[in-house]
XYZ file of C-alpha atoms in Angstrom:
490
model
C -10.443 34.437 -12.423
C -9.865 30.573 -12.827
C -10.486 28.681 -15.828
C -12.492 25.948 -14.658
C -15.338 26.234 -17.068
C -13.870 24.551 -19.891
C -13.026 21.419 -18.175
C -17.305 20.945 -18.710
C -19.313 19.566 -16.225
C -18.717 16.782 -13.949
C -20.045 13.689 -15.916
C -17.547 14.988 -18.369
C -14.221 15.133 -15.669
C -14.576 11.850 -14.256
C -15.180 10.373 -17.990
C -12.282 12.232 -18.429
C -10.057 10.715 -15.801
C -11.533 6.908 -15.815
C -10.442 6.956 -19.450
C -7.391 7.883 -18.622
C -6.964 5.848 -15.947
C -8.369 2.609 -17.776
C -5.532 3.778 -20.717
C -2.895 2.905 -17.227
C -4.978 0.308 -16.311
C -4.055 -1.601 -19.482
C -0.361 -1.945 -18.209
C 0.798 -4.491 -15.353
C 2.622 -2.008 -12.798
C 3.553 -3.902 -10.127
C 6.547 -3.022 -7.734
C 10.237 -3.084 -10.350
C 7.536 -4.274 -12.828
C 6.493 -0.570 -14.686
C 8.591 -0.356 -17.644
C 5.406 -1.451 -20.132
C 3.555 1.582 -18.432
C 6.250 3.949 -18.183
C 7.104 3.501 -22.318
C 3.231 4.169 -22.416
C 3.830 7.966 -20.244
C 6.816 8.382 -20.864
C 5.406 8.012 -25.255
C 2.076 10.214 -23.396
C 4.285 12.934 -22.320
C 6.451 13.376 -25.089
C 3.375 12.993 -27.780
C 2.109 16.487 -25.912
C 5.564 18.271 -26.679
C 6.995 17.439 -23.511
C 10.786 17.090 -22.499
C 11.613 13.808 -20.630
C 14.365 12.314 -19.221
C 13.679 8.503 -17.536
C 16.407 7.335 -15.533
C 17.866 3.622 -15.276
C 15.015 2.919 -12.254
C 11.849 4.058 -15.044
C 11.844 6.714 -12.850
C 10.145 9.677 -15.314
C 9.983 13.408 -15.503
C 8.646 15.682 -18.110
C 8.770 18.942 -18.364
C 5.151 20.776 -19.143
C 6.454 24.524 -20.565
C 4.447 27.517 -18.230
C 0.950 28.769 -19.972
C 2.225 32.236 -22.434
C 2.140 35.168 -19.834
C 3.575 32.701 -16.773
C 6.786 31.711 -16.918
C 8.100 33.537 -14.747
C 5.691 31.967 -12.168
C 7.613 29.173 -9.803
C 7.832 25.865 -10.304
C 5.791 23.478 -9.191
C 6.206 20.000 -9.423
C 3.442 17.621 -9.496
C 4.768 14.132 -7.978
C 3.097 10.526 -7.853
C 4.306 6.913 -8.345
C 3.240 4.748 -10.468
C 3.141 0.863 -8.413
C 0.985 -0.859 -6.753
C -0.159 -3.529 -4.459
C -1.287 -6.885 -6.275
C -3.759 -7.742 -4.091
C -5.219 -11.183 -5.799
C -9.122 -12.493 -4.941
C -8.057 -15.978 -4.448
C -9.249 -18.781 -6.988
C -9.453 -15.651 -9.310
C -6.545 -16.903 -11.360
C -5.486 -13.251 -11.892
C -1.829 -12.927 -12.565
C -0.027 -9.279 -11.740
C 2.579 -9.723 -13.390
C 0.812 -10.187 -16.657
C -2.861 -9.433 -16.919
C -4.268 -5.897 -17.616
C -6.798 -4.668 -14.762
C -10.518 -4.517 -15.549
C -12.247 -1.967 -13.801
C -15.776 -1.247 -13.771
C -18.425 1.961 -13.297
C -21.328 0.990 -10.237
C -22.614 2.127 -7.466
C -21.135 5.375 -7.611
C -18.001 3.871 -7.579
C -14.783 3.335 -9.571
C -13.593 -0.192 -9.169
C -11.663 -3.690 -9.622
C -13.716 -6.347 -11.066
C -12.806 -7.745 -8.094
C -9.887 -10.287 -8.986
C -7.365 -7.632 -8.154
C -6.767 -4.491 -6.264
C -7.851 -1.523 -8.431
C -3.891 0.675 -8.526
C -5.714 3.566 -7.730
C -3.565 4.526 -5.496
C -1.425 6.108 -6.838
C -2.812 6.334 -10.820
C -5.854 7.901 -10.197
C -3.686 10.347 -9.213
C -1.816 10.486 -12.180
C -4.279 10.105 -14.543
C -6.149 13.239 -13.077
C -3.077 14.918 -13.615
C -2.566 13.828 -17.244
C -6.184 14.892 -17.799
C -6.462 18.160 -16.365
C -3.309 18.928 -18.233
C -4.949 18.222 -21.897
C -7.609 20.679 -21.314
C -5.321 23.695 -22.218
C -5.494 25.150 -18.126
C -3.425 27.835 -17.564
C -0.309 27.217 -15.298
C 2.873 28.592 -14.567
C 5.778 25.744 -14.934
C 5.376 22.787 -14.063
C 7.533 19.041 -14.260
C 5.639 15.593 -13.637
C 7.588 13.234 -11.768
C 6.486 9.386 -12.012
C 8.342 7.231 -9.843
C 8.791 3.816 -9.642
C 8.672 1.302 -6.474
C 6.761 3.254 -3.822
C 4.710 0.437 -2.358
C 7.501 -1.187 -1.280
C 9.804 1.447 0.375
C 9.775 4.650 -1.672
C 12.283 2.830 -3.488
C 12.016 4.974 -6.654
C 12.415 7.924 -4.882
C 14.759 7.297 -2.820
C 16.453 7.156 -6.848
C 15.983 10.704 -7.857
C 18.587 12.481 -8.968
C 17.985 15.502 -6.899
C 19.307 17.489 -9.701
C 15.360 16.783 -11.200
C 14.041 18.791 -8.059
C 16.275 21.812 -8.577
C 14.845 24.841 -8.969
C 11.583 24.041 -7.886
C 9.151 25.712 -5.151
C 6.964 23.368 -5.077
C 5.486 20.077 -4.295
C 2.444 18.424 -4.782
C 2.041 14.336 -3.757
C -1.412 12.868 -5.741
C -1.040 10.346 -3.395
C -3.731 11.382 -0.512
C -6.752 8.663 -0.164
C -9.323 11.580 1.212
C -10.727 14.835 -1.328
C -11.041 18.137 1.431
C -7.227 16.753 3.119
C -3.874 18.241 2.354
C -1.531 16.052 3.947
C 1.295 18.346 5.725
C 3.208 15.667 7.421
C 3.715 11.699 7.329
C 5.269 8.982 9.131
C 8.436 7.095 8.592
C 8.349 3.276 7.606
C 10.467 0.548 8.275
C 10.181 -3.358 6.234
C 11.720 -6.103 8.200
C 11.965 -9.581 6.424
C 12.541 -12.269 8.275
C 14.237 -15.275 6.813
C 15.136 -18.335 8.092
C 16.007 -22.155 6.220
C 13.622 -24.597 6.138
C 15.056 -27.871 7.197
C 12.478 -30.673 6.611
C 12.038 -34.828 7.240
C 10.252 -37.434 5.097
C 6.837 -37.824 6.348
C 6.098 -40.340 9.045
C 2.499 -41.033 8.460
C -1.412 -39.566 8.755
C -3.533 -38.009 7.234
C -2.770 -34.131 5.939
C -5.690 -31.588 6.713
C -5.879 -28.281 5.775
C -6.931 -25.081 7.373
C -7.981 -21.769 5.873
C -8.946 -18.744 7.539
C -10.315 -16.284 4.561
C -13.090 -13.420 4.202
C -11.136 -10.916 6.096
C -10.863 -7.798 4.410
C -7.764 -6.550 4.443
C -6.673 -2.877 3.774
C -3.214 -0.422 3.542
C -1.585 -1.027 6.888
C -0.796 2.896 7.425
C -4.636 3.827 6.326
C -6.674 1.166 7.900
C -4.638 -0.333 10.451
C -6.944 1.487 13.234
C -10.067 0.140 12.048
C -9.678 -3.270 14.326
C -9.440 -5.665 11.087
C -8.421 -9.364 11.875
C -5.146 -10.060 10.920
C -4.871 -13.853 9.081
C -1.362 -14.891 9.787
C -1.360 -13.744 12.607
C -4.808 -15.236 14.238
C -4.026 -18.564 12.192
C -0.129 -19.004 13.998
C -1.531 -18.166 17.088
C -4.488 -20.889 16.601
C -1.352 -23.345 15.505
C 0.901 -22.476 18.271
C -2.311 -23.489 20.641
C -3.158 -26.615 18.821
C 0.228 -27.771 19.368
C -0.628 -28.501 22.776
C -3.760 -30.841 22.095
C -2.943 -32.464 18.724
C 0.241 -34.029 17.994
C 0.898 -33.125 14.660
C 3.758 -31.708 11.522
C 3.524 -28.739 10.163
C 3.505 -29.162 5.844
C 3.111 -25.597 5.130
C 1.982 -23.213 5.689
C 1.389 -19.246 3.360
C -0.657 -15.706 3.494
C -0.773 -12.119 2.343
C 1.017 -10.932 -0.507
C 2.494 -7.692 0.838
C 4.516 -5.830 4.043
C 2.115 -3.105 3.610
C -0.935 -4.972 3.484
C -3.237 -6.378 6.385
C -3.781 -9.671 5.104
C -6.316 -10.846 3.121
C -6.254 -15.031 4.328
C -4.029 -17.602 5.444
C -3.595 -21.404 5.185
C -1.441 -24.236 6.976
C -1.461 -27.682 6.029
C -0.459 -30.275 8.669
C -0.512 -33.744 9.237
C -1.931 -35.666 11.907
C -3.172 -39.565 13.044
C -6.779 -39.960 12.412
C -7.145 -40.480 16.111
C -6.608 -36.000 16.447
C -9.144 -35.482 13.086
C -12.123 -35.024 15.881
C -10.123 -32.475 18.503
C -9.193 -30.360 15.398
C -12.499 -30.544 13.985
C -13.559 -29.328 17.446
C -10.717 -27.035 17.251
C -11.930 -25.040 14.293
C -14.892 -25.376 15.284
C -14.118 -23.278 18.443
C -11.881 -20.635 15.901
C -15.000 -19.796 14.007
C -17.144 -19.566 16.317
C -14.731 -16.723 18.292
C -13.681 -15.115 15.521
C -17.227 -14.138 14.463
C -17.683 -13.024 17.860
C -14.286 -10.633 17.671
C -14.260 -9.427 14.349
C -17.887 -9.506 13.468
C -18.208 -5.615 13.030
C -14.834 -5.151 10.662
C -15.025 -8.636 8.553
C -17.868 -9.612 9.005
C -17.225 -12.353 5.881
C -14.332 -14.261 7.789
C -14.578 -18.103 6.377
C -13.037 -20.677 8.661
C -12.313 -24.536 6.897
C -10.809 -27.647 7.552
C -10.776 -30.702 4.789
C -8.343 -33.372 4.029
C -5.771 -33.297 1.364
C -3.482 -35.889 -0.234
C -0.716 -36.401 2.581
C 2.547 -34.577 1.006
C 5.854 -36.316 1.196
C 7.494 -33.935 3.047
C 6.623 -32.278 6.644
C 8.563 -29.044 7.967
C 10.608 -30.644 11.466
C 9.464 -29.245 15.126
C 12.484 -26.917 15.250
C 10.983 -24.854 11.220
C 7.269 -25.619 12.770
C 7.813 -24.310 16.170
C 10.757 -21.049 15.673
C 8.261 -19.466 12.818
C 4.712 -19.884 14.991
C 6.817 -18.608 18.156
C 8.301 -15.607 15.281
C 5.047 -14.986 14.048
C 2.914 -14.782 17.592
C 6.036 -12.489 19.075
C 5.976 -10.100 16.044
C 3.947 -7.059 17.131
C 0.580 -6.377 15.056
C -1.862 -3.105 14.867
C -1.947 -0.106 16.681
C 1.387 0.173 19.152
C 0.781 4.223 20.191
C -1.443 7.492 19.539
C -0.438 10.963 18.761
C -0.305 12.672 22.219
C -1.031 16.635 19.687
C -3.562 14.982 17.105
C -6.443 13.490 18.942
C -7.363 10.045 16.666
C -4.416 9.804 14.858
C -2.512 6.638 14.572
C 0.937 7.909 16.170
C 2.714 3.913 16.150
C 1.718 0.438 14.454
C 3.523 -3.168 13.328
C 1.594 -5.213 10.566
C 2.720 -8.788 9.810
C 1.902 -8.559 6.229
C 2.820 -11.921 4.405
C 4.422 -15.783 5.596
C 5.226 -17.035 2.879
C 7.995 -20.406 1.755
C 10.581 -18.319 -0.630
C 12.120 -19.285 -3.805
C 15.451 -19.933 -1.655
C 13.812 -21.888 0.899
C 13.359 -19.849 3.048
C 10.514 -19.370 5.679
C 10.068 -16.032 5.652
C 7.688 -13.536 7.250
C 7.054 -9.749 6.300
C 6.732 -7.158 8.696
C 6.469 -3.359 8.806
C 6.793 -0.875 10.915
C 5.439 3.081 10.865
C 6.540 5.425 13.778
C 5.783 9.354 13.991
C 8.190 9.163 16.890
C 11.693 7.993 16.412
C 11.378 5.935 19.994
C 8.664 4.018 19.394
C 10.672 2.653 15.837
C 13.012 1.947 18.700
C 10.591 0.012 21.065
C 9.651 -1.784 18.247
C 12.375 -2.954 17.005
C 14.367 -3.558 20.043
C 11.056 -6.525 20.944
C 11.694 -8.276 17.285
C 14.833 -8.015 17.631
C 15.089 -10.133 19.983
C 11.952 -12.169 18.514
C 14.143 -12.665 16.015
C 17.367 -14.041 17.841
C 15.095 -15.774 19.866
C 13.531 -18.164 17.112
C 17.017 -18.051 14.956
C 15.222 -15.827 12.482
C 17.501 -12.947 10.162
C 16.240 -10.279 9.985
C 17.260 -7.958 6.751
C 15.468 -4.614 7.590
C 14.646 -1.200 4.905
C 13.406 2.139 6.138
C 12.794 5.626 5.204
C 12.278 8.719 7.658
C 9.401 10.241 8.814
C 8.151 14.007 7.033
C 8.120 16.520 9.467
C 6.492 19.529 7.690
C 4.746 23.173 8.517
C 0.857 23.999 7.778
C 1.771 27.242 7.706
C 3.150 27.282 4.438
C 2.251 29.242 0.996
C 1.572 26.039 -0.656
C -1.468 24.940 1.859
C -2.244 28.179 1.989
C -3.120 28.527 -2.040
C -4.849 25.477 -1.673
C -7.069 26.368 1.491
C -8.201 29.362 -0.192
C -9.310 27.533 -3.651
C -11.180 25.194 -1.541
C -12.760 27.418 -0.210
C -13.434 29.070 -2.882
C -15.014 26.794 -4.318
C -16.238 24.584 -2.103
C -17.008 27.216 1.027
C -15.812 24.752 2.960
C -12.796 24.550 5.504
C -9.438 22.731 3.743
C -8.093 19.900 6.413
C -4.416 20.386 6.819
C -3.242 17.551 8.514
C -0.506 14.231 9.179
C -0.912 11.096 8.050
C -0.306 7.494 9.286
C 1.443 6.517 5.823
C 4.720 6.801 3.806
C 5.317 9.078 1.606
C 7.650 10.111 -0.887
C 7.319 13.866 0.094
C 9.981 12.240 3.290
C 12.664 11.266 0.471
C 11.705 13.986 -1.881
C 11.887 16.841 0.584
C 15.387 15.345 2.522
C 17.010 15.847 -1.128
C 15.367 19.066 -1.614
C 15.410 20.977 1.484
C 13.607 24.504 0.685
C 11.065 22.632 -1.449
C 7.711 23.261 0.302
C 5.300 20.203 0.172
C 1.876 18.817 0.378
C -0.484 15.792 0.070
C -3.062 15.352 -2.207
C -6.484 13.392 -4.063
C -9.682 11.952 -4.567
C -11.349 9.614 -2.229
C -9.485 6.352 -2.185
C -11.390 2.988 0.029
C -9.604 -0.257 1.322
C -6.360 0.081 -0.640
C -3.971 -2.303 -1.265
C -6.998 -5.248 -1.074
C -9.721 -6.399 -3.588
C -12.150 -4.448 -2.654
C -10.316 -0.941 -2.681
C -12.194 1.479 -4.649
C -12.969 5.144 -5.905
C -15.811 7.123 -5.061
C -16.658 9.218 -8.194
C -18.071 12.368 -6.818
C -14.779 12.963 -5.447
C -13.045 13.092 -9.071
C -14.291 16.653 -10.681
C -14.057 18.221 -7.481
C -10.476 17.251 -6.483
C -8.841 18.214 -10.698
C -11.116 20.962 -10.347
C -9.052 22.461 -6.585
C -5.957 20.686 -9.051
C -6.726 23.404 -11.717
C -7.321 26.297 -9.172
C -4.686 25.689 -7.152
C -1.853 25.374 -10.129
C -3.525 28.974 -11.626
C -3.424 30.325 -7.756
C 0.287 29.624 -7.379
C 1.269 31.387 -11.328
C -0.511 34.537 -10.767
C 0.727 34.864 -7.307
């Protein structure tokens, strides 16, 4: 008999999870800046009598004793990452390194106040686990594993001591975005960072104009890449590349996006040109606005294209810096590259141009993210990108992680499917996803580990429109509770 009645009704469960999530949101937690949040989580775990270990990277382990009588059940790891992609609404004044996330519940969803992304990826799953284990649900021995820096290439998971996984039979990752799914396979990933020293020259004269593309929906470069959303950086770079044939201009600035693995919401360039080119420039921008409105009317209906005169800068990029940057941005692949041959509708390979800006070292930097389920696809894209870098004089640094080729016919998936059918009358969708998940790294460190990933519904992660429909929160908590009890009693 499942211990579900004592959790309370759906309103009670949702309220408890949301309060726990809001407590997490009080601490800024961008990648590699999770220390204050980990201080809070460690103190919370210790206050409940759980034994904790924390490594030098701020990964946190907490051992939760079994319910009396269930001590001989297999050890289950409940794992989630604590960092977030900090998308910021233009002009909002939000400071990711300093400001808490302000949450709002409206129209049946949990969201931020729209100044920032929500960070439900993955802290809503962490909040569900923490609240649930405070309710006295029956379970065998558990180990909580909170990792850092997942959003920058699963870096925290790569640094987890393999000893932290010793003795575990099962691992439930809570980084899923769709309730009713159990993920048993994920794509490998390759983060590419292209850099080249920026060379500038004194501005020769002329007026300065800012061209801005904004209002794109953006999103997660894995979960949302198949939706055909516009990439603001790519579109602006292509426009500026074509503009070279029509207007004699210099480039003074180009920036857009905020992370390798987020589809960019906006991009802006500042150019300088003689006043005589103002009219042709305005006409070219108007054509761009019209074409984008038609091309992205369904995926990005709120796109805006603006042209305004700005104070002229003292220096501009030399033509070599300008042309090589625009050429590289044009040559880097963006969007879906291949589909699975055995999983209809499932993306197999993709790439995303996530950021272009001048970094603190006065280098032009472009950030690209490749996702592939098959190594050969990564080889093809990697070769194409290496040639593009060589042709344009950019240096590329790459960091990758493996895919996770799981088995749907495993006892953990079967146990969750059994509980799901009992609780909902439906069939659990056991599937693969086109994103990187930490089980790919953790499973390699402990080959005998049986793993799945699950979670409540999360929509538009990695964007300021990220939100979580609250009607799946309570069902997800009940599914976790039922699964833990099922594993402890079998």
